[in-house]
C-alpha positions as semicolon CSV with decimal commas, in nm:
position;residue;x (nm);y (nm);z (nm)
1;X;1,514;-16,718;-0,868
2;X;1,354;-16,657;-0,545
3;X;1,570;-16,661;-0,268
4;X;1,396;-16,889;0,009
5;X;1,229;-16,790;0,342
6;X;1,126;-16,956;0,673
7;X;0,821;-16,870;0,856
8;X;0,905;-16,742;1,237
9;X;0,679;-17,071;1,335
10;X;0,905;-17,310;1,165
11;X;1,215;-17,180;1,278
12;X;1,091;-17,210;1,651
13;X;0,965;-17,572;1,600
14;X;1,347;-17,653;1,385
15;X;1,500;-17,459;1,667
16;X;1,310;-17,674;1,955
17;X;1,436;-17,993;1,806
18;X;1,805;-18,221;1,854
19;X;2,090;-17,975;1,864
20;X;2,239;-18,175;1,546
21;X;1,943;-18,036;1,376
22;X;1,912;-17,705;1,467
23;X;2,004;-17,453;1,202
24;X;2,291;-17,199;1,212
25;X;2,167;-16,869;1,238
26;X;2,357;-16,535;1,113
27;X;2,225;-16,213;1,188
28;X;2,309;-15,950;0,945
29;X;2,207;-15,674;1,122
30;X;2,484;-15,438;1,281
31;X;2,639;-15,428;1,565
32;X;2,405;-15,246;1,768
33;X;2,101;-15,420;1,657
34;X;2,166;-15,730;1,768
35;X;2,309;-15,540;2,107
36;X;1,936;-15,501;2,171
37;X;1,787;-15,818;2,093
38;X;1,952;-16,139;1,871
39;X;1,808;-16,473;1,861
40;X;1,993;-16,710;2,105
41;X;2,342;-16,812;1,986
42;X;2,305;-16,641;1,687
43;X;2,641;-16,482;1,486
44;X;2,704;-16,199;1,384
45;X;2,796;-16,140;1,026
46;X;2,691;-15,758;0,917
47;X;2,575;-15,778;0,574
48;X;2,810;-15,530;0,478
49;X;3,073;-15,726;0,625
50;X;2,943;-16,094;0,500
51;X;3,256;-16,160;0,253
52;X;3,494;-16,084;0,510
53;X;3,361;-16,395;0,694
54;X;3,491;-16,662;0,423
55;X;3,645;-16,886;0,682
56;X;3,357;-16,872;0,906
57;X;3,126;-16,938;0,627
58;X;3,280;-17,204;0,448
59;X;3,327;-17,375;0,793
60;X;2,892;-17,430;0,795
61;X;2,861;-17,592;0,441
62;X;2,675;-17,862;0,471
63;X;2,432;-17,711;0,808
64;X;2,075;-17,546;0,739
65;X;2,164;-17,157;0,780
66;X;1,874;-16,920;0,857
67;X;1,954;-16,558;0,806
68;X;1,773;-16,302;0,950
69;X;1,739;-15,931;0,997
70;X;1,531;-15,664;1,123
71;X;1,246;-15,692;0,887
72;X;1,343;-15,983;0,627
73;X;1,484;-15,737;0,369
74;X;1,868;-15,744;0,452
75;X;1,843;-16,137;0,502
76;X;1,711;-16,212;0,174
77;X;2,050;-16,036;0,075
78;X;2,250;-16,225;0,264
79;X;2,085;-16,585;0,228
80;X;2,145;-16,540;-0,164
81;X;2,492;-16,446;-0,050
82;X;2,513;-16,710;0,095
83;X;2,326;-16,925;-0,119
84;X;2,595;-16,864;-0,443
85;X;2,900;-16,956;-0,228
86;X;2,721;-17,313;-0,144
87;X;2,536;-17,285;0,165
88;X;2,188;-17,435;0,280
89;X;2,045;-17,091;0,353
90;X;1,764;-16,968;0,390
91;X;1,588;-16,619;0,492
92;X;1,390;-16,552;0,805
93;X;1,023;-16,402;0,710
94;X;0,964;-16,042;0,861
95;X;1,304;-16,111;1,084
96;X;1,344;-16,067;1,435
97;X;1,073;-15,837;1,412
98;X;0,796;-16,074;1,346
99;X;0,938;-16,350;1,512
100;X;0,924;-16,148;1,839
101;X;0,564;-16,042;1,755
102;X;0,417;-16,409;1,692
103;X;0,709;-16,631;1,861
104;X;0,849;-16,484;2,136
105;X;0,685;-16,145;2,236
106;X;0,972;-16,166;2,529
107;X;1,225;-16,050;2,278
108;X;1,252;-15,650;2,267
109;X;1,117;-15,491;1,939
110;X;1,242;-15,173;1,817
């Protein structure tokens, strides 16, 4: 089953509406990545790292959770993760990486 994805644009309109809303997101990337550029009050859960989270995690059943990444590959990981323990998840497309590119070119790229 395909794991599902939001386009950069959608997640900036979702992300512009009410703060009860507005999704969750969880980077996946490490440490250091999102040192150098996250989405705004974004968590960090490392992908390797994402079961260690279970209280976190289970604490945002019931919220829209967009994962993202570098490049959409570790997210789509992580959202089925997420996904199989209950959560409304969902993947960012192309990650930070495009979002930066068509969203917010203010947002380093690397």
């Amino acid at each position: 089953m395909p794991i599902p994805e939001i386009t950069p644009a959608e997640l900036a309109r979702r992300l512009a509406g009410p703060p009860e809303s507005r999704p969750v997101l969880v980077d996946v990337r490490f440490p250091h990545e999102h040192e150098w550029v996250a989405l705004p009050g974004s968590v960090l859960m490392p992908l390797p790292e994402l079961e260690d989270f279970h209280e976190q995690l289970d604490a945002l059943k019931g919220r829209p959770v967009v994962v993202y990444c570098h490049h959409g590959v570790r997210s789509l990981d992580g959202a089925a993760y997420l996904i199989d323990r209950g959560l409304q998840a969902v993947s960012l497309q192309g990650g930070i990486d495009l979002y930066s590119r068509t969203v917010d070119p203010s947002l380093p790229r690397y």
